[in-house]
Short mmCIF file of C-alpha atoms in Angstrom, two decimals:
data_model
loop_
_atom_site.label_atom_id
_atom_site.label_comp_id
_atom_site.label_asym_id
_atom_site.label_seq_id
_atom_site.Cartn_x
_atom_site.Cartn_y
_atom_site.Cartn_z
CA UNK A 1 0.00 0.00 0.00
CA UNK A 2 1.35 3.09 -1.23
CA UNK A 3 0.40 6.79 -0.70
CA UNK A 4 -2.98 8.17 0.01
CA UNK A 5 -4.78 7.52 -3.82
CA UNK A 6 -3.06 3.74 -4.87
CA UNK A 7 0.50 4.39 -5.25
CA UNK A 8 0.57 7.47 -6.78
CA UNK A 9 0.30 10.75 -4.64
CA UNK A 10 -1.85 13.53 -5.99
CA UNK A 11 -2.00 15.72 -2.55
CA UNK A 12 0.68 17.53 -2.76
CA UNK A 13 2.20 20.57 -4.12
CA UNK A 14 4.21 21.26 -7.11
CA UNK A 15 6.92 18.77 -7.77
CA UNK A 16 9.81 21.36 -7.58
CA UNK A 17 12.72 20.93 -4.96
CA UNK A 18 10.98 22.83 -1.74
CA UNK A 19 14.06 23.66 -0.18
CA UNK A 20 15.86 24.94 -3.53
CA UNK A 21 13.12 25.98 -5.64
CA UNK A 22 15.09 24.48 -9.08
CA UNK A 23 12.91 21.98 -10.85
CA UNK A 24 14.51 18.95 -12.68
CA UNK A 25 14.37 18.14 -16.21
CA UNK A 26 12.73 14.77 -16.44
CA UNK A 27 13.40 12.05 -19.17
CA UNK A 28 12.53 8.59 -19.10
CA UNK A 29 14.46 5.70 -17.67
CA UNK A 30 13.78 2.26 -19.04
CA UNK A 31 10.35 1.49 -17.93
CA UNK A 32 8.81 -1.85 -18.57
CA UNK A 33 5.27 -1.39 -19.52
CA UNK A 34 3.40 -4.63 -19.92
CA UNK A 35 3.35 -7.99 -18.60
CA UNK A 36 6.68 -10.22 -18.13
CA UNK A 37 7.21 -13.38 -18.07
CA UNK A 38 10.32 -15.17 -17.78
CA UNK A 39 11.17 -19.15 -19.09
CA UNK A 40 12.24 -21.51 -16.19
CA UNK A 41 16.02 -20.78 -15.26
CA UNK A 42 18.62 -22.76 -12.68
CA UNK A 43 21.52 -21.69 -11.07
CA UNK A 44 24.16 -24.15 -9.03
CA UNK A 45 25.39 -23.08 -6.10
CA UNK A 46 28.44 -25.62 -6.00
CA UNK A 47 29.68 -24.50 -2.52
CA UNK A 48 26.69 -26.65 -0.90
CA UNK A 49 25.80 -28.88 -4.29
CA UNK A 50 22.33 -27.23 -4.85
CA UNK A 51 20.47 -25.56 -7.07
CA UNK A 52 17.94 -22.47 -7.23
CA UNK A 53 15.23 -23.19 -10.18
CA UNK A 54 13.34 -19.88 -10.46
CA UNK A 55 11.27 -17.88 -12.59
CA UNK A 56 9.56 -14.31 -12.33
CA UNK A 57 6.26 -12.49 -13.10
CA UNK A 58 5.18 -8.68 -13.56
CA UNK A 59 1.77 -7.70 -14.14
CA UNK A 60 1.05 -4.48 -15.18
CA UNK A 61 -1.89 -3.20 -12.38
CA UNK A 62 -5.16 -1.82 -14.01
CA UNK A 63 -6.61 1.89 -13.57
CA UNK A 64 -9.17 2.85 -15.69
CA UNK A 65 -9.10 6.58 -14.67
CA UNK A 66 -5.20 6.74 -15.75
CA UNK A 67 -5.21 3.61 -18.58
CA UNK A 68 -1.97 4.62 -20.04
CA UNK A 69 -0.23 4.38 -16.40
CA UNK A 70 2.86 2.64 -16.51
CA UNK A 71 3.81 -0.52 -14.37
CA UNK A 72 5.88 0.89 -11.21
CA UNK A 73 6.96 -2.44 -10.41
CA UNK A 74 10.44 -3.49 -11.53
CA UNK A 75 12.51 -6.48 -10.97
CA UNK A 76 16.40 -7.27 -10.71
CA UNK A 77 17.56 -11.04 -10.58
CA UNK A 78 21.43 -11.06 -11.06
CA UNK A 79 23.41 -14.91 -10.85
CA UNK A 80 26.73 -15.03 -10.16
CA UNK A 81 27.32 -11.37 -8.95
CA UNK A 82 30.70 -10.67 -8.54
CA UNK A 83 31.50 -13.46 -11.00
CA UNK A 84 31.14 -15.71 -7.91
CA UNK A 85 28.68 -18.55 -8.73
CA UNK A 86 27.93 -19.08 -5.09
CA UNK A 87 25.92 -15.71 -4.61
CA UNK A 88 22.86 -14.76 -6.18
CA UNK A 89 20.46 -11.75 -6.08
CA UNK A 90 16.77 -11.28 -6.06
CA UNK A 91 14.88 -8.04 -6.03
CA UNK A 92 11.13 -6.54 -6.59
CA UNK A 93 11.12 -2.93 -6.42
CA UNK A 94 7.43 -1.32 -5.62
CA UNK A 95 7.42 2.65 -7.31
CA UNK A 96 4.87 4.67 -6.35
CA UNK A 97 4.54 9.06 -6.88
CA UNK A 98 4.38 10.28 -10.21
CA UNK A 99 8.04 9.51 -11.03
CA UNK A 100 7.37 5.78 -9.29
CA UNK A 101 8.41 3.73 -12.35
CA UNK A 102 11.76 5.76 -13.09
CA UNK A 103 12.52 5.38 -9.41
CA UNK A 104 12.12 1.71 -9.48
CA UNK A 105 14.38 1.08 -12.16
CA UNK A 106 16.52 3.47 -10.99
CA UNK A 107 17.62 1.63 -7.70
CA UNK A 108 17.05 -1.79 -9.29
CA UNK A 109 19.94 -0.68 -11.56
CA UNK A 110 21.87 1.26 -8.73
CA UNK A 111 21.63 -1.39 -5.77
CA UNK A 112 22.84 -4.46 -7.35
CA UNK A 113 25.59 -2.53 -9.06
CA UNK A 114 26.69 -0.95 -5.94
CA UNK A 115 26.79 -4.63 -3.95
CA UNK A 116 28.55 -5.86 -7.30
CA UNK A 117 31.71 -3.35 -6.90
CA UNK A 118 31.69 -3.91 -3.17
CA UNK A 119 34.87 -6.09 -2.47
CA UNK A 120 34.18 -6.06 0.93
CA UNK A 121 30.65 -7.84 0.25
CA UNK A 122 31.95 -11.07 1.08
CA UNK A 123 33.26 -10.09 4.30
CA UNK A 124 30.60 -8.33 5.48
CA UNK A 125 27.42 -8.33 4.07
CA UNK A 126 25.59 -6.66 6.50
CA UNK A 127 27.62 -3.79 6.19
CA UNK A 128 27.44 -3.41 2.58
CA UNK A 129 23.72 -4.30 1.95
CA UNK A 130 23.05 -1.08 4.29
CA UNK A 131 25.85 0.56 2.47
CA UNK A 132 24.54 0.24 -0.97
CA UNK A 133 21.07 0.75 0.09
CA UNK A 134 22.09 4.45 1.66
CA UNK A 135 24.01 5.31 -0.97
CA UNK A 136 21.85 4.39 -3.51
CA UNK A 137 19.32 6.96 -1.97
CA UNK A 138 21.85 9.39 -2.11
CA UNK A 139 22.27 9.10 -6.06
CA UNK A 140 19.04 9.08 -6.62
CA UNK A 141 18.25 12.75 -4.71
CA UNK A 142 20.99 13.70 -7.05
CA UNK A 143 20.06 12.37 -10.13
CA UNK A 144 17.89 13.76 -12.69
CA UNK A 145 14.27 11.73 -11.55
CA UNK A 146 12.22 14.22 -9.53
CA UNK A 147 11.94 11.91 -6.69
CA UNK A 148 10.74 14.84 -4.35
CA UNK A 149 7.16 12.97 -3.83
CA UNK A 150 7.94 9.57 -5.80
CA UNK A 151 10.15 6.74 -5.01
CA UNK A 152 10.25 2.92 -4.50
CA UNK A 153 10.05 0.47 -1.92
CA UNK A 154 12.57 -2.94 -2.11
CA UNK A 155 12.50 -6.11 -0.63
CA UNK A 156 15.88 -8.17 -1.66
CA UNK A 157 17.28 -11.48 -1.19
CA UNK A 158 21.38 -12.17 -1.74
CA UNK A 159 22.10 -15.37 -1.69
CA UNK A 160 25.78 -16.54 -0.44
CA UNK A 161 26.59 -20.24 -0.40
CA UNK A 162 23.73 -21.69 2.19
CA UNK A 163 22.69 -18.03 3.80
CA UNK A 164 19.74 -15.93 2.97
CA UNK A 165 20.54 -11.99 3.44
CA UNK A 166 17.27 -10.47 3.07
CA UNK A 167 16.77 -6.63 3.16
CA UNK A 168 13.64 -4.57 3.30
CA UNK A 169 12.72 -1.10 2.84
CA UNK A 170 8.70 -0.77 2.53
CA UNK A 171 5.95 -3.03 2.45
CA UNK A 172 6.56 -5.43 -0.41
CA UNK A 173 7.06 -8.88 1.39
CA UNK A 174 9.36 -12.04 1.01
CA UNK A 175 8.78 -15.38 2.95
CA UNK A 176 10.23 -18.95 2.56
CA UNK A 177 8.36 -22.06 2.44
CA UNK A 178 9.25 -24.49 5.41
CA UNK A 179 8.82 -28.43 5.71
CA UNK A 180 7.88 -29.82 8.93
CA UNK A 181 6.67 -33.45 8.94
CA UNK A 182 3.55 -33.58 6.73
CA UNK A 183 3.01 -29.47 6.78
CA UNK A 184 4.63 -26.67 4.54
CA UNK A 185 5.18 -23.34 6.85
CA UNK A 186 5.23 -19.98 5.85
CA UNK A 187 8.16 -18.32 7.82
CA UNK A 188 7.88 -14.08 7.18
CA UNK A 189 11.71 -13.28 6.08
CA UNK A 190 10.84 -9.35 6.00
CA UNK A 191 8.71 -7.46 8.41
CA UNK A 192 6.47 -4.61 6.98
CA UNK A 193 7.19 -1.06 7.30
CA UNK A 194 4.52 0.66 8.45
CA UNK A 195 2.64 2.45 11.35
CA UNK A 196 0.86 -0.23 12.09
CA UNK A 197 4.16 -1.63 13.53
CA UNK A 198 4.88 0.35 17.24
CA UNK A 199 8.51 1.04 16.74
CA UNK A 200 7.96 2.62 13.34
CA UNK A 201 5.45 4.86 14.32
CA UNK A 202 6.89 6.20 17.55
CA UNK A 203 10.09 6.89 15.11
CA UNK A 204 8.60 8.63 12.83
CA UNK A 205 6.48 10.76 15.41
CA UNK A 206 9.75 11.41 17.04
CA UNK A 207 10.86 12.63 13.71
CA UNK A 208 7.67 15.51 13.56
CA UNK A 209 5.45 13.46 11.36
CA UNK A 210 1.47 13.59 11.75
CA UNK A 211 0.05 10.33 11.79
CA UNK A 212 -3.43 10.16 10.43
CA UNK A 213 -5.45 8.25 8.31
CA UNK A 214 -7.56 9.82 5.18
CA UNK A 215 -10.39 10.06 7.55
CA UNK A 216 -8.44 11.67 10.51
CA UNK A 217 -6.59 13.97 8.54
CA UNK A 218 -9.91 15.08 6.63
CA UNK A 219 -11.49 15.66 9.44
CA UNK A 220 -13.99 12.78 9.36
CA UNK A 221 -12.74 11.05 12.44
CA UNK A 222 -10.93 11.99 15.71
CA UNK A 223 -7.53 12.45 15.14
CA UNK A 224 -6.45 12.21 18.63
CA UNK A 225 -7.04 8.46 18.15
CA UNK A 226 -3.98 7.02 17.57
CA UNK A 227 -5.02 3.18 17.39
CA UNK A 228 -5.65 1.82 13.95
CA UNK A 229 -6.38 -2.04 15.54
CA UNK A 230 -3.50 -4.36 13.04
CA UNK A 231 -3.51 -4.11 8.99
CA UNK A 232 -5.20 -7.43 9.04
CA UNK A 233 -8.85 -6.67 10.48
CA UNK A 234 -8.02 -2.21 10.00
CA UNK A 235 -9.81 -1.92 7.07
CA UNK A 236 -9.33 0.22 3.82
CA UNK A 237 -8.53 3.57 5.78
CA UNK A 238 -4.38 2.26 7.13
CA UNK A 239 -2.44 5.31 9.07
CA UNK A 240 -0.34 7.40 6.68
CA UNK A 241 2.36 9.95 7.65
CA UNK A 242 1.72 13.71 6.89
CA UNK A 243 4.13 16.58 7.02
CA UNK A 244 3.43 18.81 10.48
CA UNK A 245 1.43 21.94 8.32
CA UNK A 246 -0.07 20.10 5.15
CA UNK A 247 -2.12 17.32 3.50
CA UNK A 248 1.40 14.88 1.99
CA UNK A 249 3.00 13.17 1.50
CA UNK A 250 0.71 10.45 3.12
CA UNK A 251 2.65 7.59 2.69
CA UNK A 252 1.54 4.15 4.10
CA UNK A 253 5.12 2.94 4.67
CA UNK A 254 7.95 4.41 7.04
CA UNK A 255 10.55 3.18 4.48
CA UNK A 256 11.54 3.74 0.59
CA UNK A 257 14.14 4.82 -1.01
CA UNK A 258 13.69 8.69 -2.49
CA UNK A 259 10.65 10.91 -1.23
CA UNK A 260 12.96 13.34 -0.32
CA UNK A 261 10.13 15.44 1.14
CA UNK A 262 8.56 12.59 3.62
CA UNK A 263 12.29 11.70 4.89
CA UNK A 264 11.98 15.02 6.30
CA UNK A 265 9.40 13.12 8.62
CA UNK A 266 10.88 9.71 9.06
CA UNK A 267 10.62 7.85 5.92
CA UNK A 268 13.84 6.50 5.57
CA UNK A 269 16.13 4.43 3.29
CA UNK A 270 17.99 1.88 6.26
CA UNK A 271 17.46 -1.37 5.30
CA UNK A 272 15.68 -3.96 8.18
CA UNK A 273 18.09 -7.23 7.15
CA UNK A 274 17.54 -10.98 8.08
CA UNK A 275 19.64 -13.52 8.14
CA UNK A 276 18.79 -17.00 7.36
CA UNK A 277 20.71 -20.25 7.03
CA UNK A 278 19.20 -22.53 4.97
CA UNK A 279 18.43 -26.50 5.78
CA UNK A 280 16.93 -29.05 3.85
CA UNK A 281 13.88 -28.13 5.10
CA UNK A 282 13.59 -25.03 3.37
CA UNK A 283 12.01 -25.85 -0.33
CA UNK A 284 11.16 -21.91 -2.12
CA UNK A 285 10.86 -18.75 -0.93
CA UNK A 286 8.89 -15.47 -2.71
CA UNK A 287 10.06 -11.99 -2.94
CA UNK A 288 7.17 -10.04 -3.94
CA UNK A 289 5.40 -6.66 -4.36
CA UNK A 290 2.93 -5.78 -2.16
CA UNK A 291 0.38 -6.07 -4.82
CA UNK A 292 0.15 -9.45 -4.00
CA UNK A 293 -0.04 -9.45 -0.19
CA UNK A 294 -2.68 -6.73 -0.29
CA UNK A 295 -5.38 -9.31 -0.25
CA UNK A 296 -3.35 -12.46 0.02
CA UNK A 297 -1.38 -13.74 2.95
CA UNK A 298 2.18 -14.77 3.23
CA UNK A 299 0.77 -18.34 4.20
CA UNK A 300 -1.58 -18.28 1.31
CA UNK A 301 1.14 -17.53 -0.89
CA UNK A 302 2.64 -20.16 0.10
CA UNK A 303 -0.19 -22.48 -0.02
CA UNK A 304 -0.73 -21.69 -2.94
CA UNK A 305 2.68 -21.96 -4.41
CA UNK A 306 3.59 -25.31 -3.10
CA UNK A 307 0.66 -26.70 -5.21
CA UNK A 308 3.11 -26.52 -8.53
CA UNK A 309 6.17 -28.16 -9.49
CA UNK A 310 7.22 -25.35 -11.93
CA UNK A 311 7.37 -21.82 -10.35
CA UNK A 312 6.06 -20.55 -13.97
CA UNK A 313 2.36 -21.84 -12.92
CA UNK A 314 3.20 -20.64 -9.79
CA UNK A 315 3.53 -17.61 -10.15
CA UNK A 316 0.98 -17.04 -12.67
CA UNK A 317 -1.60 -18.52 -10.49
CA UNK A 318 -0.58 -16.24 -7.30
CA UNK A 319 -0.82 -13.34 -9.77
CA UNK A 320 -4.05 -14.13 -11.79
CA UNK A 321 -5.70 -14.81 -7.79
CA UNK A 322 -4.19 -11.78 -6.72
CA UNK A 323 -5.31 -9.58 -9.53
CA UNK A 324 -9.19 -10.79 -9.18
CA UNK A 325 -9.15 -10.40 -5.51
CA UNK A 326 -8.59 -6.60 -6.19
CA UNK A 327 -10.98 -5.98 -8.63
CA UNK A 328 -13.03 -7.90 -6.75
CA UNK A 329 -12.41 -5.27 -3.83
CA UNK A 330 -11.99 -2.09 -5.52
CA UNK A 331 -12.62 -1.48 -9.52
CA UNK A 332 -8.74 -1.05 -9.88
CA UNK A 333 -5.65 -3.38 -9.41
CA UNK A 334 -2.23 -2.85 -8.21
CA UNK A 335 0.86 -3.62 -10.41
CA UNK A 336 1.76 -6.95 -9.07
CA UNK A 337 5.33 -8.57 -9.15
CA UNK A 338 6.39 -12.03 -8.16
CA UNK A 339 9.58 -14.24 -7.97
CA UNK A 340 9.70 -17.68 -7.00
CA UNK A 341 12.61 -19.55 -6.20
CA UNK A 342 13.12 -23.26 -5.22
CA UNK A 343 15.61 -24.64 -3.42
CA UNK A 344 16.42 -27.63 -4.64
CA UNK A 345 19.01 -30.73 -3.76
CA UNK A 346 20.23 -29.08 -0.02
CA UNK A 347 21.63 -31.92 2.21
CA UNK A 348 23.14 -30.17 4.71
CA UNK A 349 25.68 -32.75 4.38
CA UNK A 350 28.72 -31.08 5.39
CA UNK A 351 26.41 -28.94 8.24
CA UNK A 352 27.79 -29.45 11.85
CA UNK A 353 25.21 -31.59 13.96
CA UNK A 354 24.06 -28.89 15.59
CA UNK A 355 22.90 -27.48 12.35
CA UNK A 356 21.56 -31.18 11.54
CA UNK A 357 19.07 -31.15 14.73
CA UNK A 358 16.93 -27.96 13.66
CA UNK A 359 14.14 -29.59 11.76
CA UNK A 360 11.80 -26.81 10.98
CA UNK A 361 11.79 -23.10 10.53
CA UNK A 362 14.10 -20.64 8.97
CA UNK A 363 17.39 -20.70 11.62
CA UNK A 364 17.20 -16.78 11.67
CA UNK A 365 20.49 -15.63 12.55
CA UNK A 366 20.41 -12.01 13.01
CA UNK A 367 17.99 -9.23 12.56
CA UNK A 368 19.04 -6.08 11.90
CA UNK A 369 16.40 -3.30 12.19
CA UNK A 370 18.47 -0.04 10.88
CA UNK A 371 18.04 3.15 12.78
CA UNK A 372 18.69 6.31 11.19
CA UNK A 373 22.51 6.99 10.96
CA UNK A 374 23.86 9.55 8.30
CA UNK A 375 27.49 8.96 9.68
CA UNK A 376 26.97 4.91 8.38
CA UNK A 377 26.59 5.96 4.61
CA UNK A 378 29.40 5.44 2.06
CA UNK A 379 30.19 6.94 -0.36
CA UNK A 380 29.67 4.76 -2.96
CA UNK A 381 25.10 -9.87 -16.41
CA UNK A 382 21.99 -8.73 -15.09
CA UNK A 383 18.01 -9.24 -15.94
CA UNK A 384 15.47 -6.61 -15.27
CA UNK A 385 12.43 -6.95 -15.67
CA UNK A 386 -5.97 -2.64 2.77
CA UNK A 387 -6.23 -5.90 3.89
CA UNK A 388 -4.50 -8.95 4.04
CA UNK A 389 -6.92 -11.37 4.82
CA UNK A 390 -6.31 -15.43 5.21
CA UNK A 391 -8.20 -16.63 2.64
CA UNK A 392 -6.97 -20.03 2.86
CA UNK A 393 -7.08 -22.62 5.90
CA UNK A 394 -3.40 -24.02 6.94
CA UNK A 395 -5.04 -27.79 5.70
CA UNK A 396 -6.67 -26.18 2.67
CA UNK A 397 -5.40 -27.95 -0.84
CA UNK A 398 -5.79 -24.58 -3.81
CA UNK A 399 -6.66 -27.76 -5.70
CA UNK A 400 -4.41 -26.69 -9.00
CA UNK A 401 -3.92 -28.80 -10.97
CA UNK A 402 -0.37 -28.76 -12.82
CA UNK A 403 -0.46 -28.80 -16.83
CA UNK A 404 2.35 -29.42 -19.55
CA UNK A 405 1.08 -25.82 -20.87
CA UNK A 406 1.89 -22.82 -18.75
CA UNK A 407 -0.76 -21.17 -16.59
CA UNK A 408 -2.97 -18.43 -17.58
CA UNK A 409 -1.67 -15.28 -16.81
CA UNK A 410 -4.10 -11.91 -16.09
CA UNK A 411 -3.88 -9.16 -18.75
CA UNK A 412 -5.60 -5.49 -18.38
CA UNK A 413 -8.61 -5.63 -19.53
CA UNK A 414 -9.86 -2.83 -21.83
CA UNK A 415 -10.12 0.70 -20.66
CA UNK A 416 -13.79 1.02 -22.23
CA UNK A 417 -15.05 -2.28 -20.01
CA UNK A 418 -15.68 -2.87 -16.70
CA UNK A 419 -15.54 -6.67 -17.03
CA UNK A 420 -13.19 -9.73 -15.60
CA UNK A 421 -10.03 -9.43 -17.38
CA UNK A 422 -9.47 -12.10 -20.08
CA UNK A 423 -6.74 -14.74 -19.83
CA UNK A 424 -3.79 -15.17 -21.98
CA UNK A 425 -1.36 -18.51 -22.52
CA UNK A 426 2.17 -17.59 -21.52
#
């Protein structure tokens, strides 16, 4: 969930630099416009003798007030990064704001080259996932993409040997798919950013932003009540963040990278990063846009995903359900964007025994949350591309079946009808 009208702010004023009053020249930057699918692909990862089979989906959301709106989403998957073939990157990057799509593919582009040139990525990850992430922000305030009320959330997985280093900033969601006995788990590897979450909101408060929802802020409700229940029963009215004296940027996350004007109240670019060490337990995990988990949850996803052997039906089935659901809900659909990746052949063979006696569950290592810290910035073959509600019990089969042809993928349906979109054979 983006700012206060879908992902793209219209409440606020001109898009010129407040502080200096220039206004950039704006030009395109390699936007993808309609829906991508990508063939079946697997990577070894010969330090532990497995192998990632993935694939990837973007579907281009539906507005019929703005039909010629490009999709914001934007994808990076990059194999062998560094030339090493042990470490692999995933990425779905969520624009919103007028300039949402060039800001996507603007720090799709910018992250994974700035954790490519790190040589000290290998030694510490941690370090340089926050490092790129900062700096990245930092080049994009300075480029020439107006990202004064746009920008992009990013949810990332990097892949070294057996580990899992996932970094967040925003809403967009990835979660891995755990065996335990005769049950497949869905373990959360990224926590949303948003002021639904008590530490987020008390540090963006302390950081002179108004939290409201449309409602509050309008005047239609009390705005002294600062309780919004969770983002699961809430509603379709979430609390946004508002500058002290005006009616913007009204964000729904406490994290993206650009919107230089709401990280004047809190909205920052420091990465939340997991760590995860992977056992042969663990059989996929999804990075996706939150165009997905707006009306589907992470266990659903995963439900729903462990009913194929190929992540291609996979992920057009999570889309196509994900893309009714909202115009089910609302007569408009987010851009949606989905990557599965399966895990395939992981002993654990050479794994201490220690290692050997967790059965179940992602063996999170570390959590880093990221607080605000301007003095921790450094100066710094590739393929681009409301309400969660459970609607799926834990024992609940999807009941898909799995055909030689792929799945049916969603496609926009005309801007004259109001009608279920058609279906098209990818």
């Amino acid at each position: 969930m983006g700012c206060v009208h879908g992902k793209c702010c219209t409440r606020y004023p001109s898009s010129s630099d407040g502080d200096s009053g220039r206004r950039r020249e704006k030009r395109p930057y390699k936007c993808k416009h309609i829906l991508t699918q990508r063939s079946l692909e697997l990577v070894p990862v010969p330090s532990h003798n497995f192998t990632l089979q993935f694939s990837v989906l973007t579907q281009h959301g539906y507005y019929p007030d703005t039909v010629e709106r490009e999709n914001q989403d934007s994808f990076c998957i990059k194999t062998q990064l560094q030339g090493n073939p042990n470490i692999h990157f995933f990425g779905v990057f969520d624009g919103h704001g007028q300039y949402g799509a060039e800001c996507s593919n603007f720090v799709k582009d910018r992250l994974v080259e700035r954790l490519a040139n790190d040589t000290t990525l290998l030694d510490d990850p941690l370090k340089a996932y926050n490092s790129a992430f900062l700096a990245t922000n930092s080049e994009l305030h300075d480029s020439e993409i107006d990202d004064t009320m746009s920008g992009t959330t990013a949810i990332t997985v990097l892949v070294v040997e057996d580990t899992l280093y996932v970094a967040n900033v925003g809403d967009s969601r990835a979660v891995i798919a755990v065996k335990d006995g005769d049950r497949i788990l869905a373990e959360d590897l990224s926590e949303d950013q948003t002021p639904f979450r008590k530490d987020e909101y008390e540090r963006v408060k302390l950081c002179g932003a108004r939290v409201l929802s449309v409602d509050q802020v309008e005047g239609l409700k009390d705005p002294n009540i600062q309780n919004w229940g969770d983002e699961y029963s809430q509603g379709g009215d979430p609390p946004r963040l508002w500058v002290p004296d005006g009616m913007y940027p009204g964000t729904a996350f406490t994290r993206s990278v650009g919107d230089s004007t709401a990280e004047k109240i809190g909205v920052i670019a420091v990465p939340e990063i997991s760590v995860v060490r992977l056992t042969h337990n663990h059989l996929f995990f999804v990075v996706a846009s939150d165009g997905v988990f707006e009306f589907l949850s992470s266990r659903t996803v995963v439900n729903m995903a462990a009913e194929y052997a190929d992540p291609r039906d996979a992920c057009a089935a999570i889309a196509g359900e994900s893309y009714k659901l909202w115009l089910d809900n609302e007569n408009r659909t987010d851009d949606i964007t989905i990557i599965i990746v399966q895990i395939k052949g992981l002993s654990n063979s050479g794994a201490s025994a220690t290692d050997n006696e967790v059965d179940c569950g992602p063996m999170l290592m570390k959590s880093i949350k990221g607080s605000f810290d301007t003095s921790s910035v450094s100066e710094p073959e590739e393929t681009y591309g409301s309400v969660r509600t459970d609607l799926y019990d834990t024992q609940q089969s999807c009941q898909h079946s799995v055909s030689m042809n792929r799945s049916a993928a969603i496609v926009v349906p005309s801007p004259m009808m109001h009608q279920r979109p058609s279906q098209l054979d990818v």
